CSV table of C-alpha atoms in Angstrom, one decimal:
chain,number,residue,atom,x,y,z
A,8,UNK,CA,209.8,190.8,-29.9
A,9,UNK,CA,209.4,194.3,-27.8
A,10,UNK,CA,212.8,196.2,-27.0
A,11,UNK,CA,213.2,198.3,-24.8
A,12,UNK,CA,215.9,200.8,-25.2
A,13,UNK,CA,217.7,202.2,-22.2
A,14,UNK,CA,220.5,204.9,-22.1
A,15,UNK,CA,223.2,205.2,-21.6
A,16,UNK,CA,224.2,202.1,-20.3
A,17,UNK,CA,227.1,203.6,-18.0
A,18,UNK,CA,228.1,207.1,-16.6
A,19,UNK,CA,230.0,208.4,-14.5
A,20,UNK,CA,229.1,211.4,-12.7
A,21,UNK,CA,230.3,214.0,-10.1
A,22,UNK,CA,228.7,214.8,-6.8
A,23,UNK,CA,226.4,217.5,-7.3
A,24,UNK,CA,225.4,217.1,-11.0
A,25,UNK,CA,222.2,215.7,-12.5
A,26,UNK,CA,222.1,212.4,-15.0
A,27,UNK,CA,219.6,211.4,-17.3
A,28,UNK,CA,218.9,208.5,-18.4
A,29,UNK,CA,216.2,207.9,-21.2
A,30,UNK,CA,214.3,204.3,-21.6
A,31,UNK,CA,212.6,203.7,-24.9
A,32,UNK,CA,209.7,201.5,-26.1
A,33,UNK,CA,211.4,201.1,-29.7
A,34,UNK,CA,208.4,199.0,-31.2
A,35,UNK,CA,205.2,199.2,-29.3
A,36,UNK,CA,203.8,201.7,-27.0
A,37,UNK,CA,203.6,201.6,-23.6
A,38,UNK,CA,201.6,204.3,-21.4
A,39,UNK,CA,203.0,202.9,-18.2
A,40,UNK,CA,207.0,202.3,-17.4
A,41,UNK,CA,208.3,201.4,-14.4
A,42,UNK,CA,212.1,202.4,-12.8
A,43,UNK,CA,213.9,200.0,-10.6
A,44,UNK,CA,216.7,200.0,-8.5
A,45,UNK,CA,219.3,197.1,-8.2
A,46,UNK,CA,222.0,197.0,-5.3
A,47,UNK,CA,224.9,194.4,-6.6
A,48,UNK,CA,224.1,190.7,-6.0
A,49,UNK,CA,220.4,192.1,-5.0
A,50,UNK,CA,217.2,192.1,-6.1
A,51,UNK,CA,214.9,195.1,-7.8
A,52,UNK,CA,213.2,197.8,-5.9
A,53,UNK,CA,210.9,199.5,-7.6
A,54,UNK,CA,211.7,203.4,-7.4
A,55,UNK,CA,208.3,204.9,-9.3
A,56,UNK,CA,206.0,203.9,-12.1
A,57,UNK,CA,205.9,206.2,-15.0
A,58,UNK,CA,202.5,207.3,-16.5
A,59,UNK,CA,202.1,208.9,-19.7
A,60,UNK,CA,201.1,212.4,-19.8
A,61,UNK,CA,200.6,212.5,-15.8
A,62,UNK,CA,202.7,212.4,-12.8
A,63,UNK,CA,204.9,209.4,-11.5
A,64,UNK,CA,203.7,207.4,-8.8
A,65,UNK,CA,206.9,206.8,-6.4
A,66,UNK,CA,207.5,204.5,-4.0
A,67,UNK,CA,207.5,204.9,-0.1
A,68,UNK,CA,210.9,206.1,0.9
A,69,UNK,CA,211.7,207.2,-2.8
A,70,UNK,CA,212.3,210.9,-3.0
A,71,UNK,CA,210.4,212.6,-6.0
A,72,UNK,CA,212.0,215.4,-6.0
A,73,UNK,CA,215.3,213.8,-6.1
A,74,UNK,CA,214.3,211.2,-9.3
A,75,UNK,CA,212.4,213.5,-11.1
A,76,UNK,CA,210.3,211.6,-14.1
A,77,UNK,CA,208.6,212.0,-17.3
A,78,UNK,CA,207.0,210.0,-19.6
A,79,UNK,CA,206.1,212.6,-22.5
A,80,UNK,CA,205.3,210.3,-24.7
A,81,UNK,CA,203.7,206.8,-25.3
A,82,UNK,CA,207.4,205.5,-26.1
A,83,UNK,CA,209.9,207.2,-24.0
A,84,UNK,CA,210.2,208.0,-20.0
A,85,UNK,CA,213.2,209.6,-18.4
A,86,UNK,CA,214.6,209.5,-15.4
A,87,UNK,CA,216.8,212.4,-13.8
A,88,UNK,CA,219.0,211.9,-10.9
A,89,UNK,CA,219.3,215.6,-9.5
A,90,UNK,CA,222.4,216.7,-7.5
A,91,UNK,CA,223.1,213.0,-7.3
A,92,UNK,CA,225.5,211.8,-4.3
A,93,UNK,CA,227.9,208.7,-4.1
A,94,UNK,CA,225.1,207.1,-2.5
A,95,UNK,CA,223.0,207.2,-5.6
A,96,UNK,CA,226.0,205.0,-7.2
A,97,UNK,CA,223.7,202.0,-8.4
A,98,UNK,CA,222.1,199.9,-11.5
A,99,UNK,CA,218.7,201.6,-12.5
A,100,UNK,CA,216.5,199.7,-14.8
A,101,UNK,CA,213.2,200.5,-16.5
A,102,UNK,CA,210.7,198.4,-17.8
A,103,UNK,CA,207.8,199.0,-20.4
A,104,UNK,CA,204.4,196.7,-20.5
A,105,UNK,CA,203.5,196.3,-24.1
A,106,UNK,CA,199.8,197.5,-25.8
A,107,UNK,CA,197.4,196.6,-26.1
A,108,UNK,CA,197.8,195.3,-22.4
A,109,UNK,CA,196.1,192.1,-21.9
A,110,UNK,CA,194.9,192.0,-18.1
A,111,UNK,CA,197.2,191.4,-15.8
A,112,UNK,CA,198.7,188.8,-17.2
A,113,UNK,CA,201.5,190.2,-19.6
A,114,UNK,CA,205.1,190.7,-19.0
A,115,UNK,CA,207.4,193.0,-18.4
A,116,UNK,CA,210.5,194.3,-21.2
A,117,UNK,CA,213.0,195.5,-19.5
A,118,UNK,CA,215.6,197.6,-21.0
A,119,UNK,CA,219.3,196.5,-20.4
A,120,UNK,CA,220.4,199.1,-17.6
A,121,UNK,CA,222.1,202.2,-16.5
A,122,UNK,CA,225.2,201.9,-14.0
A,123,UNK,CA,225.5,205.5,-12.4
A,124,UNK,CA,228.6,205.8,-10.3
A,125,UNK,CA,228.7,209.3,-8.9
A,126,UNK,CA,232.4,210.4,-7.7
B,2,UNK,CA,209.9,193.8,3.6
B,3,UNK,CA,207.4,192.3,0.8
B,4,UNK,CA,210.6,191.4,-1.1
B,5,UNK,CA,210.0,187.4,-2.0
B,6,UNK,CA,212.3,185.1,-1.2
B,7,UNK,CA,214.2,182.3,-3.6
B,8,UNK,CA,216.4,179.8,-2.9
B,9,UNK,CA,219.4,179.0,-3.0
B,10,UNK,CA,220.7,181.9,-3.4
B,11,UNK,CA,223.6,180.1,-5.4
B,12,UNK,CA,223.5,177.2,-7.4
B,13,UNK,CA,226.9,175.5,-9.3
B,14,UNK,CA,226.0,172.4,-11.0
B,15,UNK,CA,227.4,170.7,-14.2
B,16,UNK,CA,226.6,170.9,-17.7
B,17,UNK,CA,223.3,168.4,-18.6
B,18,UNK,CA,222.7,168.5,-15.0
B,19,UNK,CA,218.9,169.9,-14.1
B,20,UNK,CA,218.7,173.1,-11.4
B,21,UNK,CA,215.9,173.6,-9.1
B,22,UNK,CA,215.2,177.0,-7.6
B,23,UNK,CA,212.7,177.8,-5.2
B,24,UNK,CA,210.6,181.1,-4.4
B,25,UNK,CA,208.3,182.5,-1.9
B,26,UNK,CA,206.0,185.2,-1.7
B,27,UNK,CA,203.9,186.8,0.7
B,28,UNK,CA,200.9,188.3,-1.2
B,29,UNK,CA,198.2,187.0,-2.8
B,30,UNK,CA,198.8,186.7,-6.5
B,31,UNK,CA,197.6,187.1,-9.8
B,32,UNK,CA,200.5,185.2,-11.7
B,33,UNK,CA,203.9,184.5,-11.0
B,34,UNK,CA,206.9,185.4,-13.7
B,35,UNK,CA,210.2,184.1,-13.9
B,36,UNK,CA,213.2,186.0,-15.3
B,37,UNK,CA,216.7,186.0,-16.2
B,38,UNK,CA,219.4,188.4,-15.7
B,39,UNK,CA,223.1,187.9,-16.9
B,40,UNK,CA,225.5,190.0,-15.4
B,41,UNK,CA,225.3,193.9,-15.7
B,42,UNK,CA,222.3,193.4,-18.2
B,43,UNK,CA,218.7,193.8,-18.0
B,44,UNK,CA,216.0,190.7,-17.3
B,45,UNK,CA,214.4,188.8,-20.1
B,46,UNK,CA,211.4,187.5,-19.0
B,47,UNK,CA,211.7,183.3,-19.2
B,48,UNK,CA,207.7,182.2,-18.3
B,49,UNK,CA,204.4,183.6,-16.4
B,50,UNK,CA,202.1,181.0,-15.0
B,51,UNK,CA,198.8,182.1,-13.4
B,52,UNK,CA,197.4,181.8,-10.1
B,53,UNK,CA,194.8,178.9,-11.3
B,54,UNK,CA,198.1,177.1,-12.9
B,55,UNK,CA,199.8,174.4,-11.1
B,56,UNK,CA,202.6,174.2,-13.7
B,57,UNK,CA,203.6,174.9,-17.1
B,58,UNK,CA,206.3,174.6,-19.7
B,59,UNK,CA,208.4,175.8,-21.8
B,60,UNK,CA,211.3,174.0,-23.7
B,61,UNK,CA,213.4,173.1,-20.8
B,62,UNK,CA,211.7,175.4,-18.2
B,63,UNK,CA,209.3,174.1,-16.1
B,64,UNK,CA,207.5,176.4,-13.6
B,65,UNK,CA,205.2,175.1,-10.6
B,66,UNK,CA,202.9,177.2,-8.6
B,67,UNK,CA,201.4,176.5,-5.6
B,68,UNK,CA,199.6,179.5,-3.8
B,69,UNK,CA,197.9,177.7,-0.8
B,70,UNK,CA,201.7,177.2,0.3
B,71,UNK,CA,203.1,180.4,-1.5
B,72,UNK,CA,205.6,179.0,-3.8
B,73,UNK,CA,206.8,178.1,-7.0
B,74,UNK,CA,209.8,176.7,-8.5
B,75,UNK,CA,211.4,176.8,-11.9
B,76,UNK,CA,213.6,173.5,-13.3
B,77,UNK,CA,215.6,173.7,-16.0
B,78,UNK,CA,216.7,170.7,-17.6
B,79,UNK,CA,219.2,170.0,-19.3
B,80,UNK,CA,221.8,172.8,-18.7
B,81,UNK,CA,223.9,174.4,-20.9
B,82,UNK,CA,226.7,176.7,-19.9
B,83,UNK,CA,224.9,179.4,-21.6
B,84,UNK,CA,222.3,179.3,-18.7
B,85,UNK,CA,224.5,180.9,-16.2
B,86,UNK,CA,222.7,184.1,-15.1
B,87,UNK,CA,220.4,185.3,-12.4
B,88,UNK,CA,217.5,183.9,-12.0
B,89,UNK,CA,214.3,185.9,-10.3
B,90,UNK,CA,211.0,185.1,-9.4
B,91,UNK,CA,208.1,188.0,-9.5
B,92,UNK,CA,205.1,188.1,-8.0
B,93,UNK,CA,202.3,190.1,-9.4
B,94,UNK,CA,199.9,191.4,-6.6
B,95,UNK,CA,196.3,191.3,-6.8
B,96,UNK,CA,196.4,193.9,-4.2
B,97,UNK,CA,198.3,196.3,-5.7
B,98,UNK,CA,199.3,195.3,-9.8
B,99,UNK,CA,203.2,195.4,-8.7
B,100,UNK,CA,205.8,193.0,-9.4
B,101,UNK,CA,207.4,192.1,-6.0
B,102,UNK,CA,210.7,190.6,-6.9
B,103,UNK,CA,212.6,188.0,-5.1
B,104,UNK,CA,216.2,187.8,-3.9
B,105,UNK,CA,217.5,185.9,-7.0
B,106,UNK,CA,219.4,182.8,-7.4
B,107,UNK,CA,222.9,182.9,-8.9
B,108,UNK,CA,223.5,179.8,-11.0
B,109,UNK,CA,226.5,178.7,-12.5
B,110,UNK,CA,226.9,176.0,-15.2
B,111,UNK,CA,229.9,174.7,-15.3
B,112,UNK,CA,231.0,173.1,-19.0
């Protein structure tokens, strides 16, 4: 089945630093990826979608300039956490929709997390 | 909040017992998925019915859908110890194409 690859799957950070985290579409391609958000014992909030070879679409109340994305190729998107803050501590997950998509009616791969905890 | 809404929000039951959870949206829909997350991992998605699907199955899931009243629920029969995770339901919009995730249900299988 599609995996999605996401890394790393923990890091620890100081206040002030950027992370990157790296979520990969290891056997199909996807031209759209979508980043999430997950508080503990809480649901998903999508941060931005991903688009291949054009800019992320982020959420209201998401700060682009603050999760900066790219998706440079048909199998990898990144996301940066810049001059990241204790309140960015959280579980971030992407997600990858396979080709060739079929509608709307095809599900999501997700890849198995990153827990950032900034110090 | 267009967050959907599931409950319980924790189930314990025992092993070979069945577990019900319940979820509600507030769009309208093209298909509702269910998925499954264990603890500190990412979701596998379990099923997807449509929105001109009443129910549907899979092994020993069972998925219902009914969009006049905004809900589904997913059954699983049978449980095994091994199905103690976190369950979400997530609506696709036909406004927008997003996934709107609900709260989650914690269930616990006890052996």
């Amino acid at each position: 089945g599609a995996v999605v690859s996401q890394h790393p799957s923990r890091v620890i950070c100081k206040s002030g630093t950027s992370v990157k985290i790296e979520c990969r579409s290891l056997d199909f391609q996807a031209t759209t990826m979508f980043w999430y958000r997950q508080f503990p014992k809480q649901s998903l909030m999508l941060m931005a979608t991903s688009n291949e070879g054009s800019k992320a679409t982020y959420e209201q109340g998401v700060e682009k300039d603050k999760f900066l994305i790219n998706h440079a190729s048909l199998t990898l998107s990144t996301l940066t956490v810049t001059s990241a803050h204790p309140e960015d501590s959280s579980f971030y997950i992407c997600s990858a929709r396979e080709l060739p998509w079929t509608g709307g009616n095809s599900p999501l791969h997700f890849g198995n997390g990153t827990r950032l905890t900034v110090t | 909040s267009q967050q959907g809404e599931e409950d319980p929000q924790a189930l314990s039951i025992q092993e070979g017992e069945n577990a019900t959870m319940n979820c509600s949206y507030k769009t309208s829909i093209n298909n509702l998925q269910w998925y499954r997350q264990n603890s500190g991992r990412g979701l596998v998605h379990l099923i997807l019915i449509r929105s001109n699907e009443r129910e549907k199955h899979s092994g020993r899931l069972r998925v219902t859908l009914d969009t006049s009243k905004k809900s589904s629920s997913l059954l699983i029969t049978a449980s095994r110890a091994a199905d103690t995770a976190s369950y979400f339901c997530a609506a696709k919009s036909s406004n927008t194409g997003k996934l709107i995730f609900g709260q989650g249900t914690t269930l616990q299988v006890k052996p």
